[in-house]
JSON list of C-alpha atoms in Angstrom, two decimals:
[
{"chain": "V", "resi": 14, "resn": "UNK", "atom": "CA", "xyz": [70.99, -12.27, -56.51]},
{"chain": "V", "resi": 15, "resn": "UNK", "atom": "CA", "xyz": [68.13, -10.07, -57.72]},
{"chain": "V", "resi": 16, "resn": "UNK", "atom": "CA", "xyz": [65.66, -11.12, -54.51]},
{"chain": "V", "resi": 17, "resn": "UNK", "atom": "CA", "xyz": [68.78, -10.99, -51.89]},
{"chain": "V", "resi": 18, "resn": "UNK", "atom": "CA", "xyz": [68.18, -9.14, -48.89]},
{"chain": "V", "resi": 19, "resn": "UNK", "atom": "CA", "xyz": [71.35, -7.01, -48.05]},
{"chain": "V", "resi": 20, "resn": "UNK", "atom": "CA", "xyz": [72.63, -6.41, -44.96]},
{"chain": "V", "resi": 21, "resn": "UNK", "atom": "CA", "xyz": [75.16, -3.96, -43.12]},
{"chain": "V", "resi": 22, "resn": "UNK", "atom": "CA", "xyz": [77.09, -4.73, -40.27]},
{"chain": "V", "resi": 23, "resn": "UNK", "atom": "CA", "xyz": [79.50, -2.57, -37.91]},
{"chain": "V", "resi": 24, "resn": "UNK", "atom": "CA", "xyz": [82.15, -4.96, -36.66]},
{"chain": "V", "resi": 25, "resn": "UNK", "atom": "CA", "xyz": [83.62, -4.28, -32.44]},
{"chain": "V", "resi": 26, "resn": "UNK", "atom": "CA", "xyz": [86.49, -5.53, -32.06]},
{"chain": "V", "resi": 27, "resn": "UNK", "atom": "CA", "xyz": [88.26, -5.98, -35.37]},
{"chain": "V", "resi": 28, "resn": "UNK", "atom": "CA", "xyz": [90.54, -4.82, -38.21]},
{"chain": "V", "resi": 29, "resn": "UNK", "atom": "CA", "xyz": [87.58, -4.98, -40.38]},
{"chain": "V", "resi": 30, "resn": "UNK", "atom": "CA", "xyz": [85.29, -1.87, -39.90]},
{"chain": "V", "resi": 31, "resn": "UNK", "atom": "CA", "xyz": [81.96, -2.96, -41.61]},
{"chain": "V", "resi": 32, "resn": "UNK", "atom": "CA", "xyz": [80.96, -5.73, -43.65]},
{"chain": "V", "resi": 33, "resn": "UNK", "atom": "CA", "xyz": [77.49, -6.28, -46.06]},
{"chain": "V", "resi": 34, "resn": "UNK", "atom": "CA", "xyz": [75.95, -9.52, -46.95]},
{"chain": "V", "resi": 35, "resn": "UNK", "atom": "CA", "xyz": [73.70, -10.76, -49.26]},
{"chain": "V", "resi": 36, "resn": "UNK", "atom": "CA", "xyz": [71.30, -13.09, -47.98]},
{"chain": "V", "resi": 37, "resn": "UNK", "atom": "CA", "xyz": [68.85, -15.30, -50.08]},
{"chain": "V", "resi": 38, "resn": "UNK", "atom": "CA", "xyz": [66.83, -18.28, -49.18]},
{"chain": "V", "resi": 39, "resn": "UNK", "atom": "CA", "xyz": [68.50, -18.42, -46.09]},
{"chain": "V", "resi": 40, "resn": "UNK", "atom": "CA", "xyz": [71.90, -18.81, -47.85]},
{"chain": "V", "resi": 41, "resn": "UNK", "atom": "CA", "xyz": [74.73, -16.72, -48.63]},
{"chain": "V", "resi": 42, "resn": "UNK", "atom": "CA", "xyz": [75.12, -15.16, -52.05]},
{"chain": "V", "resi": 43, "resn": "UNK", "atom": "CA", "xyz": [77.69, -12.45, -51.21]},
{"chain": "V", "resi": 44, "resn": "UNK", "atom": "CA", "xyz": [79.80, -10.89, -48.36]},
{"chain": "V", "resi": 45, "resn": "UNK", "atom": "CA", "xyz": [81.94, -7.95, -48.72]},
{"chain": "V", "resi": 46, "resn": "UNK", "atom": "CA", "xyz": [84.83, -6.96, -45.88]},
{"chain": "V", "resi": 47, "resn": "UNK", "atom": "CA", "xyz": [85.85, -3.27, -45.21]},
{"chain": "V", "resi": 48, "resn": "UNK", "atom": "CA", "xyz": [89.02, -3.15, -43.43]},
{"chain": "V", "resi": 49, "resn": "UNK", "atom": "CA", "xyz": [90.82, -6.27, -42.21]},
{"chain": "V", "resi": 50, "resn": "UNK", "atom": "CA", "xyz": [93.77, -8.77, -43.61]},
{"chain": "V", "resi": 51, "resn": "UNK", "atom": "CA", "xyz": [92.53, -8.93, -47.16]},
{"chain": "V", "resi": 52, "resn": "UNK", "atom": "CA", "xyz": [93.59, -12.49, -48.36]},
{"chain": "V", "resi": 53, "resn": "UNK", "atom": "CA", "xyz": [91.86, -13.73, -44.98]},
{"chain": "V", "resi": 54, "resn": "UNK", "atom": "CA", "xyz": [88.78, -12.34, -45.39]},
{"chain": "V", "resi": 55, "resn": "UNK", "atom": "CA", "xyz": [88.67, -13.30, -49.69]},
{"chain": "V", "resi": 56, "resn": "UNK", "atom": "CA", "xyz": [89.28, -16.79, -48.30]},
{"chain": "V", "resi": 57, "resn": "UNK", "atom": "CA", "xyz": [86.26, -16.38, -45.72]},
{"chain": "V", "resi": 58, "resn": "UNK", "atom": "CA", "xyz": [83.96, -15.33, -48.35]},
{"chain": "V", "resi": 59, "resn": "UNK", "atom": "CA", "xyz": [84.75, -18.04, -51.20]},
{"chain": "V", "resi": 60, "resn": "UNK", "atom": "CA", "xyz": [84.23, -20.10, -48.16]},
{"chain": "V", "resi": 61, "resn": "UNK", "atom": "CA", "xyz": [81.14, -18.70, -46.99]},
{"chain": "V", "resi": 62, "resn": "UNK", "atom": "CA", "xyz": [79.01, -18.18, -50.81]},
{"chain": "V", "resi": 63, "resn": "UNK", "atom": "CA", "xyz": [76.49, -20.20, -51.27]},
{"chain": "V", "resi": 64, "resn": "UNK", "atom": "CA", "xyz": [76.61, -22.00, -47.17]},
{"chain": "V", "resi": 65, "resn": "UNK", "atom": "CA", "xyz": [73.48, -21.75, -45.08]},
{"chain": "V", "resi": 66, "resn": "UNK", "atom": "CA", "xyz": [73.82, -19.20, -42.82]},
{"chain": "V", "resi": 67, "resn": "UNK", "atom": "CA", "xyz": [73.02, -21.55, -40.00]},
{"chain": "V", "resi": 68, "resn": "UNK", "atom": "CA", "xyz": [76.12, -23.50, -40.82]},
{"chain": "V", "resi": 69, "resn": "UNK", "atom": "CA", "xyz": [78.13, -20.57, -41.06]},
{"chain": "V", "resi": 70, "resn": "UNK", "atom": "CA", "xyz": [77.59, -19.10, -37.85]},
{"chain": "V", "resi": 71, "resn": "UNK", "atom": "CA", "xyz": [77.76, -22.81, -36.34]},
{"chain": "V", "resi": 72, "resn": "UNK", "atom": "CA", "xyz": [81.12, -23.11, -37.72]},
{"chain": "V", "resi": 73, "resn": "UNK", "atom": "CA", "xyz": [82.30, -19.54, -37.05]},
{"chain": "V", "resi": 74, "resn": "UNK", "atom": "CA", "xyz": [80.87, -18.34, -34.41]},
{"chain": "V", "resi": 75, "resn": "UNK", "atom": "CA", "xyz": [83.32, -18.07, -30.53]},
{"chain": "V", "resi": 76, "resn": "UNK", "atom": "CA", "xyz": [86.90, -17.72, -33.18]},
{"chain": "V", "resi": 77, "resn": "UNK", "atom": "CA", "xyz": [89.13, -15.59, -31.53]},
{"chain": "V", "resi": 78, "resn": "UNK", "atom": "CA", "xyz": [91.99, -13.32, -33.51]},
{"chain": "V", "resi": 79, "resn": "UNK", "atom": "CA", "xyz": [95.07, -14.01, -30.97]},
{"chain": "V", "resi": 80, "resn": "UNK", "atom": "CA", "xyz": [94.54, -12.14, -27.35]},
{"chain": "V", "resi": 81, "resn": "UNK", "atom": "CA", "xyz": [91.40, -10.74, -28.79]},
{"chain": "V", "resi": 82, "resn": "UNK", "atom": "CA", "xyz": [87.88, -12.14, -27.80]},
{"chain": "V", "resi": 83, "resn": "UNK", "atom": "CA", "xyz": [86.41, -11.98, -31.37]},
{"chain": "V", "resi": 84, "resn": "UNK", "atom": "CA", "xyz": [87.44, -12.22, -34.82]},
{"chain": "V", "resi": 85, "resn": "UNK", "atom": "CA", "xyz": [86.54, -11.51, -38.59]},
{"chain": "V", "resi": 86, "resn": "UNK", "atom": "CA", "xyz": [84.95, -14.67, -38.66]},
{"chain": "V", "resi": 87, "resn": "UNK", "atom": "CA", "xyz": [83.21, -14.21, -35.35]},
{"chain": "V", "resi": 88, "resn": "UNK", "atom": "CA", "xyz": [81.70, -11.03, -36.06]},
{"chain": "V", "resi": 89, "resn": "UNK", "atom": "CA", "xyz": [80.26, -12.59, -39.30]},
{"chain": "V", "resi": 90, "resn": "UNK", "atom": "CA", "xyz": [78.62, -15.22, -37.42]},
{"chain": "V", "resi": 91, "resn": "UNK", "atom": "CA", "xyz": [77.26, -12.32, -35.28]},
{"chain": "V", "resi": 92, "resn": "UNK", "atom": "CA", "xyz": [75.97, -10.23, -37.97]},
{"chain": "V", "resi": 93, "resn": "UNK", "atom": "CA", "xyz": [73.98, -13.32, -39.30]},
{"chain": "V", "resi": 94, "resn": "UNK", "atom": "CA", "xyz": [72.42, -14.11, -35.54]},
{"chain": "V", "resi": 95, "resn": "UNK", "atom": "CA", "xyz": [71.76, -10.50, -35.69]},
{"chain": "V", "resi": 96, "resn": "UNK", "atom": "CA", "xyz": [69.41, -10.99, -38.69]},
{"chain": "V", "resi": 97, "resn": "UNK", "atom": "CA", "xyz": [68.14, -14.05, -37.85]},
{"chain": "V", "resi": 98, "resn": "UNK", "atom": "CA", "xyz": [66.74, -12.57, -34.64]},
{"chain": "V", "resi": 99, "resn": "UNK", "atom": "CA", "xyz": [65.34, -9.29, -36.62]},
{"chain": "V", "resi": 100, "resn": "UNK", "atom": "CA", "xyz": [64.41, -11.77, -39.26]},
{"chain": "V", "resi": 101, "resn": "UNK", "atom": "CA", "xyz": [62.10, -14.00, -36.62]},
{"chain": "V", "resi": 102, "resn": "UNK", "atom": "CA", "xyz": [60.69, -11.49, -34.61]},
{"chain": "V", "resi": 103, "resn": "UNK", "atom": "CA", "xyz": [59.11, -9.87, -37.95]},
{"chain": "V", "resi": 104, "resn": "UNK", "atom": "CA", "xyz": [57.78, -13.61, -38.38]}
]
């Protein structure tokens, strides 16, 4: 994880207030939650270590927490097409 680029995200929306991932080679390497349901969002990021982050937001990306438009997993898939777009437009 020494050549990861980190990244910090504000959630909207959520029980989780922030989250930071580590990105390398275009995969995950780590993902940390602050705030949320705390056994949901351990099982999200064994899930999500080591996935491209192209197949992560594919899979994530439009869930909805009950009457709410977003979700934990949501947001992540937002924070990743977040830094893919910062990520291309440097390229």
């Amino acid at each position: 994880m020494e050549n990861a680029q980190v990244i910090q995200y504000k959630t909207v929306g959520t029980c989780c207030q922030f989250m930071q991932v580590a990105i390398e080679n275009n995969k995950i390497v780590d993902v940390e939650f602050f705030g949320g349901c705390n056994g949901n969002l351990q099982g999200i990021k064994k899930l999500v270590i080591g996935m491209d982050i192209d197949e992560v937001i594919s899979r994530l990306e439009g869930i909805q927490c009950g009457p709410k438009p977003t979700s934990c997993p949501d947001q992540l898939a937002k924070c990743l097409i977040e830094y893919k777009s910062k990520v291309d437009s440097v390229q």
